[in-house]
Structures are given as C-alpha cells and as structure tokens.
mmCIF file of C-alpha atoms and ligand atoms in Angstrom:
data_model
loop_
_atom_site.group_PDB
_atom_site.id
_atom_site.type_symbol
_atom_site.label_atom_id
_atom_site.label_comp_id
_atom_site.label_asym_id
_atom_site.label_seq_id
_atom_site.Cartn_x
_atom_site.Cartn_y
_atom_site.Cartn_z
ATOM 1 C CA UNK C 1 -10.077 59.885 194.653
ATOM 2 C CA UNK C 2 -7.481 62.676 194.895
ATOM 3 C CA UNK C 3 -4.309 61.595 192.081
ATOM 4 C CA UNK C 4 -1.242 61.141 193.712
ATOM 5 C CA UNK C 5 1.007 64.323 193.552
ATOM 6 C CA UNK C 6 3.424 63.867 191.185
ATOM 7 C CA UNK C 7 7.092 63.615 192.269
ATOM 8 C CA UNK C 8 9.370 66.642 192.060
ATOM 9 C CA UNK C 9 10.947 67.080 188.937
ATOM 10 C CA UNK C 10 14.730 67.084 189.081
ATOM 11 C CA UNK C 11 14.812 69.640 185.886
ATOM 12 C CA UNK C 12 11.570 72.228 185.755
ATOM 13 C CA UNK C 13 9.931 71.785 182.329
ATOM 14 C CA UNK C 14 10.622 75.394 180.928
ATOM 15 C CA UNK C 15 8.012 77.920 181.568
ATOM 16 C CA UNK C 16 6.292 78.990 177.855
ATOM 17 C CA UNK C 17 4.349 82.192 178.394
ATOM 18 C CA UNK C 18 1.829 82.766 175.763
ATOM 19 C CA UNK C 19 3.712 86.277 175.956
ATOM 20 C CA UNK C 20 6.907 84.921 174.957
ATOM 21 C CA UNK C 21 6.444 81.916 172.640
ATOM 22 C CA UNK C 22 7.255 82.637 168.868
ATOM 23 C CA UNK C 23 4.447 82.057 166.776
ATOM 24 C CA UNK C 24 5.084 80.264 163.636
ATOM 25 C CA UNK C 25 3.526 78.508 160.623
ATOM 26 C CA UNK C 26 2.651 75.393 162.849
ATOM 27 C CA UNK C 27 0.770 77.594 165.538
ATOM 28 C CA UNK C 28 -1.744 79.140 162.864
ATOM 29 C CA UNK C 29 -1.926 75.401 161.304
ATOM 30 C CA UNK C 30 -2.976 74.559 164.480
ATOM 31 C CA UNK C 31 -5.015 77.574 165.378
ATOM 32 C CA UNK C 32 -7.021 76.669 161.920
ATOM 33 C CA UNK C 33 -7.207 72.807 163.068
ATOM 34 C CA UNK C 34 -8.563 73.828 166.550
ATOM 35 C CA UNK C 35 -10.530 76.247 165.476
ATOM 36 C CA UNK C 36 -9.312 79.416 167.161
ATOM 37 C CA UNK C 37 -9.481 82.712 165.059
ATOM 38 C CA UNK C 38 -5.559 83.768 163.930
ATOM 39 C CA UNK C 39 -5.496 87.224 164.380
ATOM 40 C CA UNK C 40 -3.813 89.931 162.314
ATOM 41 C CA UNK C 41 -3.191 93.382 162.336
ATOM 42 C CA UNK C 42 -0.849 95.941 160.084
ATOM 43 C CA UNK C 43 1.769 97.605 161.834
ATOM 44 C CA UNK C 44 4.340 99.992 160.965
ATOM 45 C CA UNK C 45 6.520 100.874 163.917
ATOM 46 C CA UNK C 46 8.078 99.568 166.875
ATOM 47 C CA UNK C 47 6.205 101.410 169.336
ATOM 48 C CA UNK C 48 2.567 99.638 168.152
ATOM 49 C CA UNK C 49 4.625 96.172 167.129
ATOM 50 C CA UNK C 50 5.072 95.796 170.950
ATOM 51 C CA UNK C 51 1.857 97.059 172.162
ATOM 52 C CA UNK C 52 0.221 94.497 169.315
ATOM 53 C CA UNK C 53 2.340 91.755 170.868
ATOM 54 C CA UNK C 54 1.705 92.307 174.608
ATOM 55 C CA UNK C 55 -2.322 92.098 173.307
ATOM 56 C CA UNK C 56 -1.363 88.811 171.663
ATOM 57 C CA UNK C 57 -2.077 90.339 168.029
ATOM 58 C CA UNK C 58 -0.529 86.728 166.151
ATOM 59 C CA UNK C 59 0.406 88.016 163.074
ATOM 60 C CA UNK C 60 2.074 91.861 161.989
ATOM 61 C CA UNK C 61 1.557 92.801 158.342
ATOM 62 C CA UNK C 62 3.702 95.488 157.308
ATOM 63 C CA UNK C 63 1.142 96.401 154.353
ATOM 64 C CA UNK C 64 2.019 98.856 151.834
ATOM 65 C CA UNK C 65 -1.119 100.434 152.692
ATOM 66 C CA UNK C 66 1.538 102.477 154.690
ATOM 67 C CA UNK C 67 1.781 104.316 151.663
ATOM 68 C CA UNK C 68 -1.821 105.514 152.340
ATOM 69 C CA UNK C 69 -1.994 105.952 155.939
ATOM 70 C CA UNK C 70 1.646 106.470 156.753
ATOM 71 C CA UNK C 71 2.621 108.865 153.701
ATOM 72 C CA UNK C 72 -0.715 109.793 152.415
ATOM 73 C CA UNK C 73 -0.247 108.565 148.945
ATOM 74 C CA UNK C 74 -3.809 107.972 146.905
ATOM 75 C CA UNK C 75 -3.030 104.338 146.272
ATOM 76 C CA UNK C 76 -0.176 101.399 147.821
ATOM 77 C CA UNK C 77 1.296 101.797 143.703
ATOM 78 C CA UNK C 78 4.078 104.246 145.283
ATOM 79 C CA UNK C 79 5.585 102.088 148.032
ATOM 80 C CA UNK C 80 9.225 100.824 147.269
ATOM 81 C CA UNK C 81 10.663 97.665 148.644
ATOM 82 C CA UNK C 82 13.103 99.942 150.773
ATOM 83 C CA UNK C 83 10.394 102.005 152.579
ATOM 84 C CA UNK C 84 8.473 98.264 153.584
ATOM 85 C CA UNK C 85 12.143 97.084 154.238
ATOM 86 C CA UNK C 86 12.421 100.297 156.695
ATOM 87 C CA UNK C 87 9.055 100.028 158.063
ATOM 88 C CA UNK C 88 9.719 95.959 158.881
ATOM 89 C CA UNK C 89 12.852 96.152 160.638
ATOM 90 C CA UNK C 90 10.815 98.521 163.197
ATOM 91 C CA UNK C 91 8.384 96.042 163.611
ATOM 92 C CA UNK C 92 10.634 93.491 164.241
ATOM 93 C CA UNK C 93 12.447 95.359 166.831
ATOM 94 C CA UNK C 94 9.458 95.676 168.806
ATOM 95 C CA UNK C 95 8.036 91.953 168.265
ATOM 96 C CA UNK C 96 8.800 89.524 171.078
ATOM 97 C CA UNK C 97 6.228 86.803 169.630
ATOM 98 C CA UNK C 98 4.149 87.747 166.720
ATOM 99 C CA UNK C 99 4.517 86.134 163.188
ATOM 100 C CA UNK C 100 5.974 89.493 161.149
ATOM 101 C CA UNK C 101 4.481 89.490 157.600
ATOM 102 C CA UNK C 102 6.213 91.797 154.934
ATOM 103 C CA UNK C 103 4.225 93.189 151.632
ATOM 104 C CA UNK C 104 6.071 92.751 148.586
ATOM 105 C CA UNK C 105 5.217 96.263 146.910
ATOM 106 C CA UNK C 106 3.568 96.989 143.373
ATOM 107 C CA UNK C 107 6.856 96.338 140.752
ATOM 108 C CA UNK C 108 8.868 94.373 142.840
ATOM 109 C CA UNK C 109 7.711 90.580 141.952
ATOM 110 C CA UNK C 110 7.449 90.731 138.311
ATOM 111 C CA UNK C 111 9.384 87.854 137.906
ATOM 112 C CA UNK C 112 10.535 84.726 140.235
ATOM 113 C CA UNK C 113 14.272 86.274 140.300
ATOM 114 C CA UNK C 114 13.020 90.072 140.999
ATOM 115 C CA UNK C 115 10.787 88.428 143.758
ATOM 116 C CA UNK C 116 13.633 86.452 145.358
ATOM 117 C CA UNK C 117 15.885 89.245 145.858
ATOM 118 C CA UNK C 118 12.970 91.715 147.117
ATOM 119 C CA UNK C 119 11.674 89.064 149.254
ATOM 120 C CA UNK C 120 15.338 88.494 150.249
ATOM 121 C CA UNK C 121 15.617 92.397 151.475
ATOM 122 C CA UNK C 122 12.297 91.863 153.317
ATOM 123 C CA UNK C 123 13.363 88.744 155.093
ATOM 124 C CA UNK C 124 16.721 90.816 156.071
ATOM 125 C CA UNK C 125 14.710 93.615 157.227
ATOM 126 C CA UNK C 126 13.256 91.138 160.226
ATOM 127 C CA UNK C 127 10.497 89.384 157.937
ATOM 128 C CA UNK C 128 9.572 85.776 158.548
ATOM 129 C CA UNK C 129 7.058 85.405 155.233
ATOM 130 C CA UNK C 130 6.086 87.867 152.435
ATOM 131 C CA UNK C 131 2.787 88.630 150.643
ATOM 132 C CA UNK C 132 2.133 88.966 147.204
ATOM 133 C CA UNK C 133 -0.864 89.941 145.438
ATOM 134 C CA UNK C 134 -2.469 87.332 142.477
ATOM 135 C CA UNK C 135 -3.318 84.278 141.565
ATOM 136 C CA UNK C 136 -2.290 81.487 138.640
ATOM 137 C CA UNK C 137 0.084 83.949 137.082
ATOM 138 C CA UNK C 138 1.778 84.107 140.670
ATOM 139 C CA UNK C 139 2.624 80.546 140.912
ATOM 140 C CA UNK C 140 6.097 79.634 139.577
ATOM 141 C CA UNK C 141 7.126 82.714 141.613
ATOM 142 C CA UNK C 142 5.177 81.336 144.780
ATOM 143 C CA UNK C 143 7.152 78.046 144.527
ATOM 144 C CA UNK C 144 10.784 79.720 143.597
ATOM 145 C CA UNK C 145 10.462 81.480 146.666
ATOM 146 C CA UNK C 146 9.224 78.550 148.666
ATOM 147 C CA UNK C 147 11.675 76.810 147.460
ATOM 148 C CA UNK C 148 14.508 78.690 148.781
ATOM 149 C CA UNK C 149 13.112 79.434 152.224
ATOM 150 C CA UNK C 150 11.010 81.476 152.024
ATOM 151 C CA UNK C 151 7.145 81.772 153.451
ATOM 152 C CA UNK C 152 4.573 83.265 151.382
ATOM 153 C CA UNK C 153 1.392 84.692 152.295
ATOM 154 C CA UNK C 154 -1.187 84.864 148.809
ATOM 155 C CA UNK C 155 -3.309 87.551 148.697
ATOM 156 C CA UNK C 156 -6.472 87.298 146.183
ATOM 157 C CA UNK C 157 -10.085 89.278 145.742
ATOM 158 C CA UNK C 158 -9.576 92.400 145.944
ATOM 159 C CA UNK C 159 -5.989 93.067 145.526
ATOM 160 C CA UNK C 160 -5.210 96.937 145.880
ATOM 161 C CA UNK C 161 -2.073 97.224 143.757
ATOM 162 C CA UNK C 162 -4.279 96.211 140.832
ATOM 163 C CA UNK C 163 -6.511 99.531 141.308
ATOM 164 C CA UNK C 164 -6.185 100.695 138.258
ATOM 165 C CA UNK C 165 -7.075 97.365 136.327
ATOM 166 C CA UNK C 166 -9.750 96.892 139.060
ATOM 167 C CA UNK C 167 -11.581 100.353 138.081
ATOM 168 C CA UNK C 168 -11.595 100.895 141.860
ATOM 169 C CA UNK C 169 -11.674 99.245 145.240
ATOM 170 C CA UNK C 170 -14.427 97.105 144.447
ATOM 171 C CA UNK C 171 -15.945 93.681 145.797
ATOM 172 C CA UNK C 172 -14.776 90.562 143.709
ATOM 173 C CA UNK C 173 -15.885 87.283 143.028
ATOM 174 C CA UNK C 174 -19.345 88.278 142.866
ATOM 175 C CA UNK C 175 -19.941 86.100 139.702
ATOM 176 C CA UNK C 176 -20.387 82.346 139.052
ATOM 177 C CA UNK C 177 -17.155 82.558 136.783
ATOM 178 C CA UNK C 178 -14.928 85.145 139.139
ATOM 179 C CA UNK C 179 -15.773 82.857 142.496
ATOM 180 C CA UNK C 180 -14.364 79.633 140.738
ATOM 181 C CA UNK C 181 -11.111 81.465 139.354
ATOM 182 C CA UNK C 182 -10.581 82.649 142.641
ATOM 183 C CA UNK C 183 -11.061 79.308 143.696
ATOM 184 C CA UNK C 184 -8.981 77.529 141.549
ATOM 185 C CA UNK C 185 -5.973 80.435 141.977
ATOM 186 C CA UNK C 186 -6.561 79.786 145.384
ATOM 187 C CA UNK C 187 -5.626 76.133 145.103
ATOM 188 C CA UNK C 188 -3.197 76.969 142.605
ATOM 189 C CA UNK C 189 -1.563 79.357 145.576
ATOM 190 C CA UNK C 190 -1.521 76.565 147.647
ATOM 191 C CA UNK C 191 -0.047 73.809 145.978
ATOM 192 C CA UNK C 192 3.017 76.209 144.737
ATOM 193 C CA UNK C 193 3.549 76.588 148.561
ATOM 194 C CA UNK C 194 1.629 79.465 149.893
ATOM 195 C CA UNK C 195 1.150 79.375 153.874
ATOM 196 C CA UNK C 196 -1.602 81.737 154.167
ATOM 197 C CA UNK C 197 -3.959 83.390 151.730
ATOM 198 C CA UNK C 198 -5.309 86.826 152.834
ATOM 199 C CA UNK C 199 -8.537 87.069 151.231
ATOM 200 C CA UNK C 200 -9.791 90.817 151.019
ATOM 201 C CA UNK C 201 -13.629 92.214 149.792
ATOM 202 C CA UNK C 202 -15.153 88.948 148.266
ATOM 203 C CA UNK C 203 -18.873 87.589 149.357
ATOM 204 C CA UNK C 204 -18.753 86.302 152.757
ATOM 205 C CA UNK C 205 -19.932 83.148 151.160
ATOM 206 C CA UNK C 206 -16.869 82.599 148.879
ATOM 207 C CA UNK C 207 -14.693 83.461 151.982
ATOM 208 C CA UNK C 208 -16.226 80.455 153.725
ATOM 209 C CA UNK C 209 -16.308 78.230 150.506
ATOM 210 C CA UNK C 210 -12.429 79.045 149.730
ATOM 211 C CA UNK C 211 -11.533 78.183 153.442
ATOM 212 C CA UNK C 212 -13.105 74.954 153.268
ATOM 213 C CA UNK C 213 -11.413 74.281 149.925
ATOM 214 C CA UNK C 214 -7.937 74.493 151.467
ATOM 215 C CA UNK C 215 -5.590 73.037 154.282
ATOM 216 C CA UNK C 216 -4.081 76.644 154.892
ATOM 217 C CA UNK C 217 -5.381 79.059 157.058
ATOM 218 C CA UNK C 218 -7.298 81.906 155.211
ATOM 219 C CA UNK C 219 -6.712 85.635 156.623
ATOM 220 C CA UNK C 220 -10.085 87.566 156.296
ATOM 221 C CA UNK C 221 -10.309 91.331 155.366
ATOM 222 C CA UNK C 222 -14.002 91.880 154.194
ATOM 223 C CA UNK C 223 -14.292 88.101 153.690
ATOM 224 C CA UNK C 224 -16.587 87.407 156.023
ATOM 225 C CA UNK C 225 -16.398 85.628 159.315
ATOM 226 C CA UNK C 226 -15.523 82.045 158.253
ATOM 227 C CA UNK C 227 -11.932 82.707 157.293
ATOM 228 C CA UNK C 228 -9.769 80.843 159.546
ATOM 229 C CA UNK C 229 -8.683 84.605 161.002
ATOM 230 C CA UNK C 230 -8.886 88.177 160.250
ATOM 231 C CA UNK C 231 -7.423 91.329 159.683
ATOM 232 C CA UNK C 232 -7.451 94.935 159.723
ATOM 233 C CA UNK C 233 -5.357 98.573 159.011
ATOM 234 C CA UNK C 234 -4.110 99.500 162.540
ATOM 235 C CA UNK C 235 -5.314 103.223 161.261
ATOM 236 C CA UNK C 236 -9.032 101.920 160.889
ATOM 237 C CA UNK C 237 -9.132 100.344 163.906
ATOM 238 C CA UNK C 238 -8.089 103.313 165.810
ATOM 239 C CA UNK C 239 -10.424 105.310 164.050
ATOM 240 C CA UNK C 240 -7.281 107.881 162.615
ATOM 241 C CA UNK C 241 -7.649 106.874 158.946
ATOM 242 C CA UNK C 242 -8.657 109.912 156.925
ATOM 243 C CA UNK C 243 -9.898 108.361 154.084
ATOM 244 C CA UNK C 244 -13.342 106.871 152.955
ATOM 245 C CA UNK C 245 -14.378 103.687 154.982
ATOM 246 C CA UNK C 246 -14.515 100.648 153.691
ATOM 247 C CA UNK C 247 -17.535 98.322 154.999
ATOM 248 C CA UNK C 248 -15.444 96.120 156.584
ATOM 249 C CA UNK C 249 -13.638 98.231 159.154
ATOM 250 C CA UNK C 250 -14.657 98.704 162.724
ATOM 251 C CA UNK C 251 -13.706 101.314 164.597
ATOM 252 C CA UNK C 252 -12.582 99.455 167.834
ATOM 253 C CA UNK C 253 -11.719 102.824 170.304
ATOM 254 C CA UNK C 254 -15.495 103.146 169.923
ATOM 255 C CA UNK C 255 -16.023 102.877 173.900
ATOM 256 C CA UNK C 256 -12.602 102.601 174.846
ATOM 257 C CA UNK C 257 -10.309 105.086 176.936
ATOM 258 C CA UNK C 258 -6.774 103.807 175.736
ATOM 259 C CA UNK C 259 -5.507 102.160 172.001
ATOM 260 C CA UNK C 260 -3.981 98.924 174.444
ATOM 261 C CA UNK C 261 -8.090 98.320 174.867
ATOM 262 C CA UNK C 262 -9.142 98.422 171.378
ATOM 263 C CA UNK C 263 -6.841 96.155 170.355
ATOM 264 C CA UNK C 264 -7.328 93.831 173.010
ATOM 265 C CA UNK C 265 -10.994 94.634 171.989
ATOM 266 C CA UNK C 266 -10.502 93.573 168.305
ATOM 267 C CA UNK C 267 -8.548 90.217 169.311
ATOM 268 C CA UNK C 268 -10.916 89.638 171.371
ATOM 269 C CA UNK C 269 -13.802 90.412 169.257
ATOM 270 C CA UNK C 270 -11.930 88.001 166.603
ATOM 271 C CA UNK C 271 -11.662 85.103 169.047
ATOM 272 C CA UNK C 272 -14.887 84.861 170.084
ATOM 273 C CA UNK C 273 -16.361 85.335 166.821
ATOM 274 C CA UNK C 274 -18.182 89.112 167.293
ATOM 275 C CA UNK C 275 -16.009 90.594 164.688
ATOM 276 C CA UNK C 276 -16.796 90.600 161.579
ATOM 277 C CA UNK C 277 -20.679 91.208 162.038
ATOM 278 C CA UNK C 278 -23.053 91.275 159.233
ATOM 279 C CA UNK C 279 -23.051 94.700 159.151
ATOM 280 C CA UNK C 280 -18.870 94.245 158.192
ATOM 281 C CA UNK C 281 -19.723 91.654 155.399
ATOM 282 C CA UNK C 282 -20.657 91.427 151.537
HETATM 283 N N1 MHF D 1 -6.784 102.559 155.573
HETATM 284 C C1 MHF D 1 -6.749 101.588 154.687
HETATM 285 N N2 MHF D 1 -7.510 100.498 154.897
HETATM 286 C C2 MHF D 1 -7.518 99.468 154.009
HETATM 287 O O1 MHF D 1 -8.218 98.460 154.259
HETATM 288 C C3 MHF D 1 -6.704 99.572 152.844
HETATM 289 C C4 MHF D 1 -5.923 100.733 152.677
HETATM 290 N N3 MHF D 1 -5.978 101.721 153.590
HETATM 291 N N4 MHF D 1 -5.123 100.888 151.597
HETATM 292 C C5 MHF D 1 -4.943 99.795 150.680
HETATM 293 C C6 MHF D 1 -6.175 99.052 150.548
HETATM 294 C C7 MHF D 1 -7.335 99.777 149.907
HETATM 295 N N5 MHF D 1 -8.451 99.083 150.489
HETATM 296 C C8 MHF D 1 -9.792 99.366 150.287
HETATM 297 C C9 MHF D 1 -10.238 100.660 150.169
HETATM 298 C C10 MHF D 1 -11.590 100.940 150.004
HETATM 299 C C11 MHF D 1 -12.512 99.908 149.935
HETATM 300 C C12 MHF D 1 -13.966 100.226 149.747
HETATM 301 O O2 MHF D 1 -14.398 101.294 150.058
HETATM 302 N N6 MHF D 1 -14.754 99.279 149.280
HETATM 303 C C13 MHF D 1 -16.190 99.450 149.075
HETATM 304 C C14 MHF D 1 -16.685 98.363 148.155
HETATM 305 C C15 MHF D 1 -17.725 98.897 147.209
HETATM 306 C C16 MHF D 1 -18.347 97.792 146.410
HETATM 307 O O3 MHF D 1 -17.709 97.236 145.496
HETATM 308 O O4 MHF D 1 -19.488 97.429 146.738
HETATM 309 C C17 MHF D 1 -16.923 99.303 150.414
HETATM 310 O O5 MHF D 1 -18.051 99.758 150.501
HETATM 311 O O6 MHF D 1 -16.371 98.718 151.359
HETATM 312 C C18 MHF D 1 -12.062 98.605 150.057
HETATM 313 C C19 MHF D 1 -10.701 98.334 150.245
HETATM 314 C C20 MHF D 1 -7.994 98.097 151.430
HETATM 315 N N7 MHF D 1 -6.707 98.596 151.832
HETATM 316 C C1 KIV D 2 -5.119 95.262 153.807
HETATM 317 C C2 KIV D 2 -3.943 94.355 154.021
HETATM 318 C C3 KIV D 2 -4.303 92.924 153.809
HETATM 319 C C4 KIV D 2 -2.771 94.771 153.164
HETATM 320 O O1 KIV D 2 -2.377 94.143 152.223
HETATM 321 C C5 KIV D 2 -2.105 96.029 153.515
HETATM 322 O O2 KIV D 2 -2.364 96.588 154.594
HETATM 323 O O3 KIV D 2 -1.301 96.488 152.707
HETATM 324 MG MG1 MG D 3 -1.049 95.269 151.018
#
C-alpha cells in the first residue's frame, strides 16, 4: 500500500547539502561508528582548500611538510608557527565545509604553556584542531590544551620532526616492544583528550590493532587500510613532489585529465576501500 503523503509543512526543514554542512568532531565519530572512511588531505592555499572541499575532502591538514614541498627545505625542522599560521588562514578562506587541521611545527610545543599560545595563533589563523607529534611525553600538554578548547589531533609512528633521532624516515613499530609503546602512547593520547591520532609508516597490522584499541578515529598515512581514514601530501597525489617516494603514496592524476578528478579519485578510492592497496602498505 502506497503511505499517505505527508501534509505540507508550514516551515521547510532547512536544506543541508553535503556541500555546505560543517564537518566537525561528531561527523568523523560518526563516520568511524558507521564505518565510512574520513578522508584527509594536506593543503596549503585557498585555491586547492576549495577545490578539496567541493570534492568533499573531510579534513585539511596544513602539514609542515609545506616546508618540503612548498619551500623546498630537506626536512619539516625549519617551519615556524607563523609560516603554518600564514599557510592556515588561506585554507580557511577557501573552506566552506572541511574540518581545517593545523601542524604545530618542530620547537613550538615544548611545553604545555609554549603549546597553548602556538596552538592559540593556529586556532586564530582559521584552525579548528592542531597536531602534534609524540606520545606519553605529549600528554599533560594534550590535556592543557584540551582543556582550554582546544582539539588535538596525535600523531605517532613515524613522526617526521623527529628525523634526526629517527636516523631517517623509517617504518616504526616493527618490534614486539615498539608496537605496544605505540599502543599504550596511543591510549595515553587518548585519554589526555586527543580527537584523532594520525598514524604514519607503522605495519599495516599495528594500524588495524591501534584502531581497534581506541574510540577515536585513526587517520592512516602508510598505516594500512584499517585506519578509520586516510591521508596523503596534496604534492604526492598530484604527482608534483620532487622528492623520493615513499611506499605509501599514489599518484592519483595517473589516468586523469584534470587535478578536480584525482582528488575526487582519491576520496573515492578511500571510501570504497581501493586505496591503500597492498602494494601502499608495510
Ligand atoms: N611530499 C611529502 N610527503 C610526505 O608524506 C611527507 C613529506 N613530504 N614531508 C614530511 C614527511 C616525510 N615523510 C616521509 C618521507 C619518506 C618516507 C620513506 O621513503 N619511507 C620509506 C620507508 C623505508 C623503510 O623503513 O622501510 C618507504 O619506502 O616508504 C616516509 C615518510 C612523510 N612526510
Ligand atoms: C604527512 C602528514 C600527516 C603531516 O603531518 C604533514 O603533511 O605535515
Ligand atoms: Mg606534519
């Protein structure tokens, strides 16, 4: 039997275009509950912010990989908090929807009070949650910025602005004992009052076992394809990055004519699953 139609509304419900609605913390708690892949790319300008957005691109990252592909610095150790600062209020004047992420840069969260006020800048600048690179040691400053309004993104494996200590941009947690410290800064991250934990170059199966382990939704990069969502350098995907390629990039204007189709290819490709392939994983 055909339902009854329903009477004329007095007051239309507002219309909420997937183009237009803001997405925030709850919408990537509930992307991770329903199982849809967040997706995530870096971005530096206005010009790709909006492009990114009209593709439906959830989350911007200003990284300060633009210190690499932006200013062609050998490492992210250069950036300052005023050139991320610069490069998010760009961003943000592009963004009609996406979730705009900020990188706190190497020297500028050595302490809960240094963090605030950089994070404060960043916020300022048109950010709506910062990253920060580490674990256990990270965690009074996680929850002092938490505390006072502000969303943090963790970021643990391999964590570039620790190059130097690293020995290189190497795969981590490849051991019994480095998997269950990541673990347990992973929880640690968490319970401080981290949103989101980026997890970059670790074995596809920690990726997976660390995602399980929280409530938060887990950002892949080389983390294989059980994170609750992924993401990539805008310059990788487009193929423009100059530099040695990492195992986990995919070049997504690899059979497309325009850079609005590869990343509508590479949210795609995330959504569905195709991206990362074993081929992208450690
Ligand atoms: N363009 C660009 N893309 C990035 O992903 C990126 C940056 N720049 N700059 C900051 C860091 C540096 N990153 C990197 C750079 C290189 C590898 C890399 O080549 N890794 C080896 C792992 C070798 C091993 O330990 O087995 C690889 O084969 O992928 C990984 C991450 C990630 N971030
Ligand atoms: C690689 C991503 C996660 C990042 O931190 C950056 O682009 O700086
Ligand atoms: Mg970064």
């Amino acid at each position: 039997m055909a339902a009854s139609p329903k009477p004329a509304a007095t007051t239309p419900a507002p219309v909420k275009s997937a183009a237009t609605k803001a997405v925030t913390i709850p919408t990537l708690n509930a992307h991770r509950a329903a199982g849809e892949k967040i997706t995530m790319l870096t971005c530096y300008d206005a010009s790709f912010a909006s492009l990114m957005d009209r593709c439906g691109v959830e989350m911007l990252l200003i990284g300060d990989s633009l210190g690499m592909v932006c200013n062609g610095h050998q490492s992210t150790l250069p950036v300052t908090v005023a050139e991320v600062a610069y490069h998010t209020a760009a961003v943000a004047r592009g963004t009609k929807s996406a979730l705009i992420v900020a990188d706190l840069p190497f020297g500028a969260y050595g302490t809960p009070e240094t963090a605030y006020a950089n994070a404060v800048q960043l916020m300022q600048a048109g950010a709506h949650m910062v990253k920060l690179e580490g674990g256990a040691w990270l965690a009074d400053t996680v929850r002092f910025l938490t505390e006072r309004a502000i969303p943090v993104c963790a970021h643990l494996g391999l964590t570039p602005q620790s190059v130097h200590q690293l020995g290189g941009y190497k795969v981590q947690g490849k051991t019994t004992e480095s998997a269950e410290l990541l673990k347990s800064d992973a929880l640690k991250m968490q319970a401080a009052g981290a949103s989101v934990l980026v997890l970059e170059a670790i074995p596809s199966q920690l990726g997976k076992e660390v995602t399980e382990l929280l409530a938060i939704p887990t950002i892949g990069i080389g983390a294989g394809p059980d994170c609750s969502g992924q993401v990539l350098v805008m310059h990788d995907l487009l193929g423009v990055f100059p530099g040695r390629k990492a195992r986990f990039v995919k070049n997504f204007m690899d059979g497309q004519t325009s850079i609005d189709a590869a990343i509508a290819a590479y949210v795609a490709a995330v959504k569905d699953g195709s991206f990362p392939a074993l081929e992208h994983c450690f």
